[in-house]
Coordinates of C-alpha atoms in Angstrom, one line a residue:
Chain A
X1 CA 109.2 71.0 15.8
X2 CA 108.1 74.7 18.3
X3 CA 104.4 73.2 18.9
X4 CA 106.6 69.8 20.0
X5 CA 108.9 72.3 22.3
X6 CA 105.7 74.5 23.8
X7 CA 104.1 71.9 24.2
X8 CA 107.5 70.3 26.1
X9 CA 107.5 74.0 28.1
X10 CA 103.9 74.1 29.1
X11 CA 103.9 70.4 30.4
X12 CA 106.6 71.2 32.7
X13 CA 105.4 74.4 34.2
X14 CA 102.2 72.9 34.8
X15 CA 104.7 69.8 36.8
X16 CA 105.7 72.8 38.8
X17 CA 102.7 74.2 39.5
X18 CA 101.8 71.6 40.8
X19 CA 104.6 70.4 43.0
X20 CA 104.5 74.1 44.0
X21 CA 101.0 73.7 45.3
X22 CA 101.4 70.5 47.1
X23 CA 104.9 71.2 48.4
X24 CA 101.8 74.7 49.8
X25 CA 99.2 72.6 50.9
X26 CA 101.7 69.7 52.4
X27 CA 103.6 73.2 54.6
X28 CA 100.0 74.4 55.1
X29 CA 98.4 71.6 56.6
X30 CA 101.5 71.2 58.7
X31 CA 102.0 74.9 60.0
X32 CA 97.8 74.6 60.9
X33 CA 98.2 71.0 62.5
X34 CA 101.5 72.5 64.6
X35 CA 99.4 75.4 65.6
X36 CA 96.1 73.0 67.3
X37 CA 99.3 70.7 68.3
X38 CA 100.9 73.9 70.1
X39 CA 97.1 74.3 71.8
X40 CA 96.7 71.4 72.4
X41 CA 100.0 70.7 74.0
X42 CA 99.6 73.8 76.5
X43 CA 96.5 72.6 77.6
X44 CA 97.2 69.5 78.9
X45 CA 100.9 70.2 80.2
X46 CA 98.4 72.6 82.2
X47 CA 95.3 70.6 83.0
X48 CA 98.4 67.9 84.3
X49 CA 99.6 69.7 86.4
X50 CA 96.1 71.8 88.2
X51 CA 95.4 67.4 88.6
X52 CA 99.1 67.0 90.1
X53 CA 98.4 70.4 92.6
X54 CA 95.0 68.8 93.3
X55 CA 97.1 65.3 94.3
X56 CA 99.3 66.8 96.2
X57 CA 97.8 69.3 98.2
X58 CA 95.4 66.6 99.6
X59 CA 98.3 63.9 100.1
X60 CA 101.0 66.2 101.4
X61 CA 98.4 67.5 104.2
X62 CA 100.0 65.8 107.1
X63 CA 103.7 65.9 106.1
X64 CA 106.4 68.5 108.2
X65 CA 106.0 72.1 106.8
X66 CA 109.7 71.3 104.8
X67 CA 109.2 68.0 104.0
X68 CA 105.9 69.6 101.8
X69 CA 107.9 72.9 100.7
X70 CA 110.3 70.6 99.4
X71 CA 107.4 68.2 97.5
X72 CA 106.0 71.1 96.2
X73 CA 109.6 72.8 95.1
X74 CA 109.8 70.3 92.8
X75 CA 106.6 70.4 91.0
X76 CA 107.1 73.7 89.9
X77 CA 110.4 73.5 89.0
X78 CA 108.9 70.5 86.6
X79 CA 106.4 73.2 84.6
X80 CA 108.3 75.5 85.1
X81 CA 110.5 78.6 83.2
X82 CA 112.2 79.8 85.9
X83 CA 115.3 80.6 83.1
X84 CA 113.2 83.2 80.9
X85 CA 111.2 84.6 84.1
X86 CA 114.8 85.2 86.1
X87 CA 115.4 87.1 83.0
X88 CA 112.1 88.5 82.0
X89 CA 111.5 89.6 85.7
X90 CA 115.3 91.7 86.1
X91 CA 115.0 93.1 82.6
X92 CA 118.4 94.5 81.3
X93 CA 120.6 94.1 85.1
X94 CA 120.3 90.8 83.7
X95 CA 123.0 90.9 81.5
X96 CA 124.7 92.6 83.9
X97 CA 124.7 89.9 86.7
X98 CA 127.4 87.1 88.1
X99 CA 126.7 83.6 87.4
X100 CA 126.4 83.8 91.0
X101 CA 124.4 86.5 91.6
X102 CA 121.9 84.0 88.7
X103 CA 121.6 81.2 90.4
X104 CA 121.2 82.8 93.6
X105 CA 118.4 85.1 92.3
X106 CA 116.7 82.1 90.2
X107 CA 116.6 80.0 93.6
X108 CA 115.1 83.0 95.4
X109 CA 112.5 83.7 92.6
X110 CA 110.9 79.8 93.3
X111 CA 110.8 80.4 96.8
X112 CA 108.6 83.2 95.9
X113 CA 106.9 81.0 94.1
X114 CA 106.4 78.3 95.8
X115 CA 105.7 80.3 98.7
X116 CA 103.1 81.6 97.1
X117 CA 101.2 78.3 95.7
X118 CA 101.8 76.7 99.6
X119 CA 99.4 79.6 100.6
X120 CA 96.4 78.4 98.0
X121 CA 97.6 74.5 97.7
X122 CA 95.0 73.1 99.9
X123 CA 92.4 76.1 98.7
X124 CA 92.2 74.9 95.4
X125 CA 91.9 71.1 96.4
X126 CA 88.7 72.6 97.9
X127 CA 88.0 74.2 94.2
X128 CA 87.5 73.0 90.5
X129 CA 88.8 74.1 87.6
X130 CA 87.1 74.6 84.3
X131 CA 89.0 74.5 80.7
X132 CA 88.2 78.0 78.7
X133 CA 89.7 79.3 75.9
X134 CA 92.6 78.8 74.7
X135 CA 94.7 80.2 70.9
X136 CA 98.4 80.2 70.0
X137 CA 100.6 84.0 69.9
X138 CA 102.5 85.2 67.8
X139 CA 105.6 82.7 66.7
X140 CA 106.4 81.0 70.3
X141 CA 103.5 81.5 72.3
X142 CA 100.0 80.0 73.5
X143 CA 97.5 81.4 76.2
X144 CA 96.5 79.0 77.8
X145 CA 93.1 79.9 79.5
X146 CA 91.0 78.2 82.8
X147 CA 88.2 78.9 85.3
X148 CA 89.2 78.4 89.2
X149 CA 85.4 77.5 89.5
X150 CA 83.9 77.1 93.4
X151 CA 81.4 74.0 93.5
X152 CA 79.3 75.7 96.0
X153 CA 78.8 79.2 94.2
X154 CA 79.6 81.4 96.6
X155 CA 83.5 82.1 95.7
X156 CA 83.4 84.1 92.8
X157 CA 85.0 82.7 89.8
X158 CA 88.9 83.2 89.5
X159 CA 90.1 84.1 85.7
X160 CA 93.0 82.2 85.1
X161 CA 95.7 83.2 82.1
X162 CA 98.5 81.2 80.9
X163 CA 101.3 81.8 78.8
X164 CA 103.4 78.9 78.0
X165 CA 105.7 78.0 75.5
X166 CA 108.0 74.9 74.8
X167 CA 111.9 74.3 75.5
X168 CA 114.3 72.9 73.5
X169 CA 113.0 69.2 74.9
X170 CA 109.7 70.4 72.5
X171 CA 107.4 70.4 76.1
X172 CA 105.4 73.2 77.1
X173 CA 106.1 75.0 80.5
X174 CA 105.3 78.1 82.5
X175 CA 106.8 82.0 81.0
X176 CA 103.3 84.3 83.6
X177 CA 100.9 83.0 85.0
X178 CA 98.5 86.3 85.3
X179 CA 94.9 85.9 87.8
X180 CA 92.3 88.5 87.2
X181 CA 94.9 90.1 84.7
X182 CA 97.2 90.4 87.3
X183 CA 100.3 89.0 85.8
X184 CA 102.5 87.5 88.1
X185 CA 105.9 88.9 86.1
X186 CA 104.2 91.9 85.6
X187 CA 104.2 92.7 89.0
X188 CA 107.6 91.0 90.3
X189 CA 109.2 92.6 87.4
X190 CA 108.1 96.2 88.2
X191 CA 109.4 94.8 92.2
X192 CA 113.4 93.9 91.1
X193 CA 114.2 96.8 88.7
X194 CA 112.9 99.1 91.0
X195 CA 115.1 97.7 93.8
X196 CA 118.0 97.4 90.8
X197 CA 116.9 101.0 89.6
X198 CA 118.2 102.6 93.4
X199 CA 120.8 100.8 94.3
X200 CA 122.8 100.9 91.0
X201 CA 121.4 97.1 90.0
X202 CA 123.4 95.3 93.0
X203 CA 121.5 92.1 93.0
X204 CA 123.5 91.9 95.8
X205 CA 121.2 94.3 97.3
X206 CA 118.4 92.6 95.6
X207 CA 118.2 89.4 97.1
X208 CA 119.4 90.7 100.7
X209 CA 115.5 92.4 100.2
X210 CA 114.3 89.1 98.9
X211 CA 115.3 86.9 101.3
X212 CA 114.3 89.2 104.6
X213 CA 111.3 88.1 104.9
X214 CA 111.5 84.4 103.9
X215 CA 113.8 83.4 106.4
X216 CA 112.4 79.8 107.9
Chain B
X1 CA 76.0 119.9 103.5
X2 CA 76.7 123.4 104.9
X3 CA 77.4 126.7 101.7
X4 CA 81.5 126.1 103.3
X5 CA 81.6 122.4 103.3
X6 CA 79.9 122.8 100.4
X7 CA 82.6 124.9 98.9
X8 CA 85.7 123.5 99.7
X9 CA 84.7 120.4 98.2
X10 CA 84.0 122.0 94.9
X11 CA 87.6 123.3 95.6
X12 CA 89.0 120.2 96.2
X13 CA 87.5 118.3 93.2
X14 CA 89.1 120.2 91.5
X15 CA 92.4 120.3 92.5
X16 CA 92.4 117.3 91.8
X17 CA 92.0 117.5 88.2
X18 CA 94.4 120.2 88.2
X19 CA 97.1 117.6 89.1
X20 CA 95.4 114.8 86.8
X21 CA 95.7 117.0 83.5
X22 CA 99.3 118.4 84.7
X23 CA 99.6 114.2 83.4
X24 CA 100.3 113.2 80.3
X25 CA 96.5 112.1 78.7
X26 CA 96.5 109.6 76.9
X27 CA 94.0 106.7 76.9
X28 CA 95.8 104.1 78.3
X29 CA 97.7 103.9 81.3
X30 CA 100.8 101.4 80.2
X31 CA 102.8 103.0 83.0
X32 CA 103.4 103.3 86.6
X33 CA 103.4 107.8 87.1
X34 CA 103.8 108.5 91.1
X35 CA 106.0 111.7 90.4
X36 CA 104.9 111.3 95.2
X37 CA 107.3 109.0 95.2
X38 CA 108.2 109.3 98.8
X39 CA 105.1 110.8 100.4
X40 CA 103.3 107.3 98.9
X41 CA 106.4 106.1 100.3
X42 CA 105.7 107.5 104.2
X43 CA 101.8 107.6 103.7
X44 CA 102.5 103.6 103.4
X45 CA 104.6 103.0 106.5
X46 CA 101.8 104.6 108.3
X47 CA 98.6 102.3 106.4
X48 CA 100.8 99.4 107.1
X49 CA 101.5 100.0 111.2
X50 CA 97.6 101.2 111.1
X51 CA 96.6 97.7 109.3
X52 CA 99.3 95.6 111.6
X53 CA 98.5 97.2 114.6
X54 CA 94.7 97.9 114.6
X55 CA 92.4 96.6 111.9
X56 CA 93.9 92.6 111.2
X57 CA 94.2 92.7 114.6
X58 CA 89.9 93.4 114.8
X59 CA 89.2 91.2 111.4
X60 CA 91.3 88.7 113.1
X61 CA 89.4 88.1 115.9
X62 CA 86.3 88.8 113.5
X63 CA 86.8 86.0 111.4
X64 CA 87.3 84.3 114.9
X65 CA 84.5 84.9 116.2
X66 CA 81.6 86.0 114.1
X67 CA 80.2 82.7 112.3
X68 CA 80.4 82.6 108.5
X69 CA 76.6 83.0 107.5
X70 CA 76.8 86.4 108.8
X71 CA 80.2 87.7 107.2
X72 CA 78.9 86.0 104.1
X73 CA 75.3 88.0 105.4
X74 CA 77.7 91.7 105.7
X75 CA 79.1 91.2 102.6
X76 CA 76.8 90.7 100.6
X77 CA 74.7 93.9 102.1
X78 CA 77.8 95.9 101.8
X79 CA 77.8 94.9 97.9
X80 CA 73.7 95.4 98.1
X81 CA 73.8 99.3 99.7
X82 CA 76.7 99.4 96.8
X83 CA 75.3 98.5 93.9
X84 CA 73.9 102.3 93.1
X85 CA 76.5 103.6 92.5
X86 CA 76.7 100.9 89.6
X87 CA 73.1 101.2 88.5
X88 CA 74.5 105.1 88.2
X89 CA 77.3 104.5 86.4
X90 CA 76.6 101.8 84.4
X91 CA 74.2 103.9 83.1
X92 CA 76.4 107.0 81.9
X93 CA 78.6 104.8 80.6
X94 CA 76.1 103.3 78.1
X95 CA 75.6 99.6 79.8
X96 CA 72.3 99.3 79.9
X97 CA 72.4 95.6 80.3
X98 CA 74.6 95.8 83.1
X99 CA 71.8 98.6 84.6
X100 CA 69.2 96.4 84.2
X101 CA 71.5 93.5 86.1
X102 CA 72.1 95.6 88.0
X103 CA 68.6 97.5 89.1
X104 CA 66.8 94.3 88.6
X105 CA 69.6 92.4 91.5
X106 CA 69.6 95.7 94.0
X107 CA 66.0 94.9 94.0
X108 CA 65.2 91.7 94.3
X109 CA 67.7 91.5 97.1
X110 CA 66.3 94.5 98.6
X111 CA 63.4 92.4 100.4
X112 CA 66.4 91.1 102.3
X113 CA 68.2 94.6 103.2
X114 CA 70.4 92.8 100.5
X115 CA 71.7 90.5 104.3
X116 CA 70.9 87.5 101.7
X117 CA 72.0 87.2 98.3
X118 CA 68.2 85.3 96.5
X119 CA 70.2 85.4 92.7
X120 CA 72.7 83.6 94.2
X121 CA 75.0 84.7 92.8
X122 CA 73.5 83.3 89.1
X123 CA 73.3 87.1 88.4
X124 CA 77.4 88.8 87.2
X125 CA 77.0 92.4 87.8
X126 CA 80.2 94.5 86.7
X127 CA 81.4 97.4 88.7
X128 CA 80.7 100.1 87.9
X129 CA 82.3 103.4 90.1
X130 CA 82.4 106.9 89.2
X131 CA 86.2 106.3 88.2
X132 CA 85.2 103.6 85.5
X133 CA 83.3 107.5 83.8
X134 CA 86.0 109.2 83.8
X135 CA 87.9 107.0 82.5
X136 CA 85.3 106.4 80.0
X137 CA 85.1 109.9 79.4
X138 CA 89.0 109.7 78.6
X139 CA 90.3 110.9 81.7
X140 CA 93.7 110.2 82.3
X141 CA 94.2 107.6 84.7
X142 CA 97.0 110.3 86.6
X143 CA 100.0 109.8 89.4
X144 CA 99.7 107.6 91.8
X145 CA 98.6 108.1 94.7
X146 CA 98.8 105.9 98.5
X147 CA 95.9 107.9 100.1
X148 CA 96.2 108.1 104.1
X149 CA 93.1 105.0 106.0
X150 CA 91.8 104.2 101.8
X151 CA 94.7 103.2 100.2
X152 CA 96.2 102.8 97.5
X153 CA 94.6 105.0 94.4
X154 CA 94.6 107.0 91.4
X155 CA 94.1 111.1 91.3
X156 CA 90.7 110.0 88.8
X157 CA 89.8 107.0 91.7
X158 CA 89.6 109.1 94.0
X159 CA 87.6 112.0 92.9
X160 CA 86.0 109.6 91.5
X161 CA 85.2 108.6 94.8
X162 CA 84.8 111.5 96.4
X163 CA 82.1 112.1 93.8
X164 CA 81.1 108.3 93.7
X165 CA 80.4 109.0 98.0
X166 CA 78.4 112.8 98.1
X167 CA 76.2 109.8 95.3
X168 CA 75.3 107.7 97.7
X169 CA 74.7 111.0 100.4
X170 CA 72.7 112.9 98.2
X171 CA 70.4 109.8 97.5
X172 CA 70.4 108.2 101.1
X173 CA 68.0 109.7 104.2
X174 CA 69.6 112.4 106.8
X175 CA 68.9 108.3 109.0
X176 CA 70.5 107.1 105.9
X177 CA 74.0 109.2 106.8
X178 CA 74.2 107.5 110.2
X179 CA 73.4 104.6 109.0
X180 CA 76.5 103.9 106.2
X181 CA 79.0 106.7 108.8
X182 CA 78.5 102.7 110.9
X183 CA 79.3 100.7 107.9
X184 CA 83.0 102.1 107.2
X185 CA 84.9 100.5 109.2
X186 CA 82.2 97.5 108.6
X187 CA 83.2 98.1 105.2
X188 CA 86.9 98.2 106.4
X189 CA 86.8 95.1 108.6
X190 CA 85.5 92.9 106.3
X191 CA 87.8 93.2 102.3
X192 CA 90.4 93.0 105.2
X193 CA 89.3 90.4 106.7
X194 CA 88.8 88.7 102.5
X195 CA 92.5 89.3 102.2
X196 CA 94.4 88.7 104.7
X197 CA 96.6 86.1 103.4
X198 CA 96.6 88.4 99.7
X199 CA 98.4 90.7 102.8
X200 CA 100.6 89.9 104.9
X201 CA 102.1 87.8 101.8
X202 CA 102.8 91.5 100.5
X203 CA 103.8 92.2 103.4
X204 CA 106.2 89.8 103.5
X205 CA 107.6 91.1 99.5
X206 CA 111.0 92.9 98.8
X207 CA 109.3 95.5 98.4
X208 CA 105.6 95.0 99.5
X209 CA 105.5 99.8 97.8
X210 CA 106.2 98.6 94.1
X211 CA 104.3 95.5 95.5
X212 CA 100.6 97.2 96.3
X213 CA 101.2 99.6 93.5
X214 CA 101.5 97.2 90.8
X215 CA 98.8 95.5 92.2
X216 CA 96.8 97.6 92.4
X217 CA 97.1 99.8 88.4
X218 CA 97.0 96.3 86.6
X219 CA 93.9 94.9 88.7
X220 CA 92.7 98.4 87.7
X221 CA 92.8 98.5 84.2
X222 CA 91.8 95.6 83.8
X223 CA 88.5 96.3 85.6
X224 CA 88.4 100.0 83.9
X225 CA 89.7 99.3 79.7
X226 CA 87.8 97.4 78.1
X227 CA 89.8 94.6 75.1
X228 CA 91.7 96.2 72.8
X229 CA 93.8 97.6 76.5
X230 CA 94.0 94.3 76.4
X231 CA 94.7 93.1 74.1
X232 CA 97.2 95.5 73.5
X233 CA 99.3 95.4 76.5
X234 CA 99.3 91.9 76.2
X235 CA 100.8 92.5 72.4
X236 CA 103.3 94.0 73.6
X237 CA 104.5 91.5 76.6
X238 CA 104.2 88.9 73.8
X239 CA 106.6 90.5 71.5
X240 CA 109.3 91.5 74.5
X241 CA 108.5 87.4 76.3
X242 CA 109.6 86.1 71.9
X243 CA 112.6 88.4 71.8
X244 CA 114.0 86.8 75.3
X245 CA 113.2 83.4 74.2
X246 CA 115.2 84.2 71.4

């Protein structure tokens, strides 16, 4: 009777262990799959964006500057996480800003990104993009690296690093771009925080300075 | 160099080292130390004025009037003339691969006095200067400085630049000294023409001084420090980003 009981317990234990192993296996396979899926999705997002930007540069060349800017703005909006960028570039001061100031800052930041992109868009059309190493970082981030190359080899290669994360809908959006190691978020943060610190956290002064030279 | 000039030179370098010593001696700088911000801002205004009134118009004319092939030749020559510094400093940093590659490229392009890149950009050489050698020797970055007519530097890099120039003067003969004096303005115009869009864009930003400081320090640290520094910087940024995404 006792041996029968032992047999039953040992069978139960082995069943339990089998299930645990199976769950562990499924969980692990899913995690590593989702890890590689995320990296692939991040890479695909950047490839798609570069393709669209290059096509955009060619297709919009004859448009009026305002119309061209509007089109570029739409393209950029599709690929960047503007909420995150605004928070990241203003640090602790973000919480102190009013709703209106937050919206105005976002608009000013977007305008700045559009202007910078516009300047380099024509050059981008003549250069080629070559993806390099991508990796998953931490729980949420994906690093996508690439090279901008001149097919005629007249200009040196430019190293790019995009930092992306998935939003609530699951699509990947850009959080930061590093060009030759220079992070755009870090430099914008240095600038914005320095102005905010000097002016007791006044977003109005920051906005005034940001828009000062950018009015058409 | 006369005895008196040598004495002044040694005094200046010592002063820069003392200035460097005043700052924290951390190997990997993460903050932008700027105790002389007020003076730096004034110097920046002066530099900006000189740039916008003199250098920028000349460089625009240079781009307009001089054919691209000649401009590229001038850029190549200026890069070639600076290669001995890379060779010496790569050797000092025990980067033998870079020393050998830079030496080979210097000798090869020497056939055209550096005006034409016979290697056609195939060999990638990491530019090394005495500032980066000092960083390798764990000399701290020191405070940020805006140097009249030169631009952004840290005290360590300014010391390095002066020592590099001194090096070049020792290496070249007297007749070449005059040539190198003529090369300084050409170098400034050449560099300005290569980065005209970037600089003009910086001037339009909310605080151009901070933007230049940020760009310079990030770029310089990336050039100088090892992969460990970059990894460390990325880890810190990742943590910050993940918190913001929560």
